[in-house]
Amino acid sequence: MTSREATATPQVRGLSNPLLVPPNHPLPAAVGIVGAGTIGPDIGYYLKSAIPGLKLVLVDINEEALAAAVKRLAAYVEKGLAKRKITPVQAEDIQQNLTTTTDYGDLAECDWVIEAATENLDLKRQIFSQIEAVVKPNSLITSNTSSLPAERLFSHLTHPGRTTVTHFFAPAFRNPAVEVIEWSQADPGMVLYLRGLFCATGKVPLVTSDALCFMLDRVFDNWCNEAALLLEDATPSEVDSVSSELVHAGPFFVLNLAHGNPIIVETNTLQMEEEGEHYRPAEIFRSTETWETLPPGQTIEVEHNRAAAIRDRMLGILFSQAVDILDREIGTPEDLDLGCVLALGFKKGPLELMNELGAAEVQRILDRFAAERPGMPMPKRPLAEYFSFRRFLLVDEIDGVVVITLRRPQAMNALNDAVTDELLAVIRERENDEEVLGFVITGYGARAFCAGADIGSFPELLGDAQAAAGFARDCSRLLLHLDAMEKPVVAAINGMALGGGLELALRCHSMVASAGAWMQLPEVTLGIAPGIGALTVPYRRWPEAASVFHDMLRLGRKLKAEDAQEMGIIDGLSDDMSGLMPLALARVRQLSGKVARIPDGQCEIAAPTPVEPRNKHEEALPTDTQAIIESAIVACAAAETFAEAIELGYLAFGETACTDSARTRINAFLGR
Ligand code: NAD
């Protein structure tokens, strides 16, 4: 079966994981960026780093801007090399095939041109006409505008179907969020292509409607505007200090950083003219250039009542914008929350915050906000409806198979309690559905299946063997459910599978992977044992590979997908990402009605030989933890039943949580 057959159904457009849709074009070979000011070169650096061999043409009317852009790219390369984020080969590749020019004619060969020039509608429309006049008929043309709807930017063009807005966030080479706008004349295939391209190159595309300021700038601009309106009764430092409960950097600190006052005046004026007086920009923006405030991490004491008033107002604007975005279907709830975290630096998304505060408290905040800021959007539905959604999973269905994608890019798709509960809920909801053949679990993007489990709660468990074992037992609720399922669950490993993430994959009934994927149980480096199955599941399923698992568990060694396939641990390997899902779907079909249980009873395995470290890092691994892991492996294999072995694993995890190594290493890790 080919990947095209697997997705060639009318529902293709509805698939929420971008990489489930096979790309309808290759990655671009040449990209042009028009506007080499603040963000244009950063977009260029992202693309050059993500697409090897890419030809980049930077166009500006200002020679100085072009020269500064070249210097900036060189500085990024130097920094990347120093921090070992890029290799010397990549560094050379990034700096080659780079053209800077004032001549639009140099864009002729570009497959995609991104406009990142000054935020002005007439200027941008003129630029798009100039671009359309020189590029190939099938080249894509997108704008990085932060506020102007695609309809206004592109409707005058001869071929508007190949145009849209791709809105990056600063710094564009590091910030993963990109809004991709679905507008009335945009070719749906192009939007799908861009969504897939961004996802495959490490970004998190958020598809939104063509509203003024799209989704995330509505939140950001109004958040900043509200902060400025509060200055009648508070100082910027006070507003930033109170806001630090909600964001990593307060609104005034960010405005200073981005020289953003004029942008807010402009975008809020647009919103005021089209949506109402309540969006009027704060007058103070016109008279102040920089704000006296504190850097992130520093706060000042704010008088209690004033702090409460600031907090209520900032939460009020956040909740008001969030419900408006959902009521007008500008974006989805999961994208809104994720985008606020990734792009805008919120500690939690607005909907998650609403959920945590509860409907009564949210209503109190909104009532106060409505009284202080008449005209601002208010909920149109019962509050609970706004926050009942899956935060961390994308769920798709292809030919009777439910494909669950872990999407937590801020933590490389790592598990936490909420992710585990959402996974379990989706499986329980669908497993008795006659139409459902089985499930695939995969990770979002091309880098990680799942990077493990959050260890934030570990410090509380250190030194308490019983509590730690209980924690592991509790974390196993999803895995025990998988053990007992009749319908197949296949792990499609699309990148790294680490620790708890690998333990999840091991409990699926089969694993397939894409080339370059790898597995690791790095717990020993933190002084602990993997607690939810890894001490026994792999041995029971593939006893002949015992020596490989011994080294993975005691030395934290990696296992490449290619080697795992040779040993029969994974059941299929695809050359690229687009081949992975067809393999996983075919595997579900093969296993239908034939799901094998993890072998019960004792299991014979090669005894662990003394550890043989290969390098300094392995030599430095904690011997107390290694000894506990080693005896647990032996005891788990000798256990009369699988259930007993699993229980021994929880206890071993508890035992390692009481070692000095665990205390030192976990605290050092969290400190970093
Ligand atoms: P900027 O003012 O720093 O740079 C704009 C560049 O466009 C300048 O170098 C200017 O010389 C050039 N330019 C002007 N007219 C041109 C023309 N006709 N042809 C070619 N080049 C021309 O602006 P910026 O901050 O880089 O923003 C660019 C766009 O990106 C804007 O639409 C802005 O709203 C959007 N945006 C910026 C950021 C950000 O963080 N800076 C974030 C998201 C979106």
Coordinates of N, CA, C and O and ligand atoms in Angstrom, one line a residue, residues 34-40 59-62 65 104 115-119 123-124 127 144-146 167-170, ligand 1:
V34 N 11.1 39.2 0.4 CA 11.0 40.7 0.1 C 10.9 41.4 1.4 O 9.9 41.3 2.1
G35 N 11.9 42.2 1.7 CA 11.9 42.9 3.0 C 13.0 42.3 3.9 O 12.8 41.2 4.4
A36 N 14.1 43.0 4.0 CA 15.3 42.5 4.8 C 15.5 43.3 6.0 O 16.6 43.6 6.4
G37 N 14.3 43.6 6.7 CA 14.4 44.4 7.9 C 14.6 43.6 9.1 O 15.5 42.7 9.2
T38 N 13.6 43.7 10.1 CA 13.8 43.0 11.4 C 13.5 41.5 11.2 O 14.3 40.7 11.6
I39 N 12.4 41.1 10.5 CA 12.1 39.7 10.6 C 12.4 38.9 9.3 O 12.7 37.7 9.3
G40 N 12.6 39.6 8.2 CA 12.9 38.9 6.9 C 14.1 38.0 7.0 O 14.0 36.8 6.7
V59 N 15.4 40.4 -1.1 CA 15.2 41.6 -1.8 C 14.8 42.8 -0.9 O 14.0 42.6 0.0
D60 N 15.4 43.9 -1.1 CA 15.0 45.1 -0.3 C 15.2 46.3 -1.2 O 16.0 46.3 -2.1
I61 N 14.5 47.4 -0.9 CA 14.8 48.7 -1.6 C 16.0 49.4 -1.0 O 16.5 50.4 -1.6
N62 N 16.4 48.9 0.1 CA 17.5 49.6 0.9 C 18.7 48.7 1.0 O 18.7 47.7 1.6
A65 N 19.9 47.8 4.4 CA 19.2 46.7 5.1 C 19.7 45.4 4.6 O 19.9 44.4 5.4
Y104 N 13.7 43.1 -8.3 CA 12.7 42.0 -8.2 C 12.9 40.9 -9.2 O 12.4 39.8 -9.0
E115 N 6.7 37.8 1.5 CA 6.9 39.3 1.6 C 7.0 39.6 3.1 O 6.1 39.2 3.9
A116 N 8.0 40.3 3.5 CA 8.2 40.8 4.9 C 8.6 42.2 4.9 O 9.6 42.6 5.6
A117 N 7.8 43.0 4.2 CA 8.2 44.5 4.1 C 7.3 45.2 5.1 O 6.4 44.7 5.8
T118 N 7.5 46.5 5.1 CA 6.8 47.4 6.0 C 5.2 47.2 6.0 O 4.6 46.9 5.0
E119 N 4.7 47.2 7.2 CA 3.2 46.9 7.4 C 2.4 48.1 6.8 O 2.0 49.0 7.5
L123 N 1.4 49.6 0.0 CA 2.7 49.2 -0.3 C 2.8 47.7 -0.6 O 3.3 47.2 -1.6
K124 N 2.1 46.9 0.3 CA 2.2 45.4 0.1 C 1.5 45.0 -1.2 O 1.9 44.1 -1.9
I127 N 3.7 45.6 -4.0 CA 4.8 44.6 -3.9 C 4.3 43.2 -4.5 O 5.0 42.6 -5.3
N144 N 4.0 38.1 5.3 CA 4.2 37.9 6.8 C 3.5 39.0 7.6 O 3.8 39.3 8.7
T145 N 2.5 39.6 6.9 CA 1.7 40.7 7.7 C 1.2 40.2 9.0 O 0.9 39.0 9.2
S146 N 1.2 41.1 10.0 CA 0.7 40.6 11.3 C -0.8 41.0 11.5 O -1.4 40.5 12.4
H167 N 2.2 33.9 8.8 CA 2.6 34.9 9.8 C 3.5 34.2 10.9 O 3.1 33.4 11.7
F168 N 4.8 34.6 10.8 CA 5.8 34.1 11.7 C 5.8 35.0 13.0 O 5.3 36.1 13.0
F169 N 6.5 34.5 14.0 CA 6.6 35.2 15.3 C 8.1 35.3 15.6 O 8.9 34.4 15.3
A170 N 8.5 36.4 16.3 CA 9.9 36.7 16.6 C 10.4 35.8 17.8 O 9.6 35.6 18.7
Ligands
NAD1 P1 11.0 46.5 9.2 O1 10.5 47.9 9.1 O2 12.1 46.2 10.2 O3 11.5 46.0 7.8 C1 10.8 46.2 6.6 C2 11.8 46.2 5.5 O4 11.0 46.3 4.3 C3 12.8 47.3 5.4 O5 14.1 46.9 5.3 C4 12.4 48.1 4.2 O6 13.5 48.7 3.5 C5 11.8 47.0 3.3 N1 10.9 47.6 2.3 C6 10.0 48.6 2.3 N2 9.4 48.7 1.1 C7 9.9 47.7 0.3 C8 9.7 47.4 -1.0 N3 8.8 48.0 -1.8 N4 10.4 46.3 -1.5 C9 11.3 45.7 -0.8 N5 11.5 46.0 0.5 C10 10.9 47.0 1.0 O7 9.7 45.6 9.4 P2 9.7 44.1 10.1 O8 9.5 44.3 11.6 O9 10.7 43.3 9.6 O10 8.2 43.6 9.6 C11 8.0 43.2 8.3 C12 6.6 42.6 8.2 O11 6.5 41.5 9.1 C13 5.5 43.6 8.6 O12 4.4 43.3 7.8 C14 5.3 43.2 10.1 O13 4.0 43.5 10.5 C15 5.5 41.7 10.0 N6 5.9 41.0 11.3 C16 7.0 41.5 12.0 C17 7.3 40.8 13.1 C18 8.5 41.3 13.9 O14 8.8 40.7 15.0 N7 9.3 42.2 13.5 C19 6.6 39.7 13.6 C20 5.5 39.3 12.9 C21 5.2 39.9 11.7

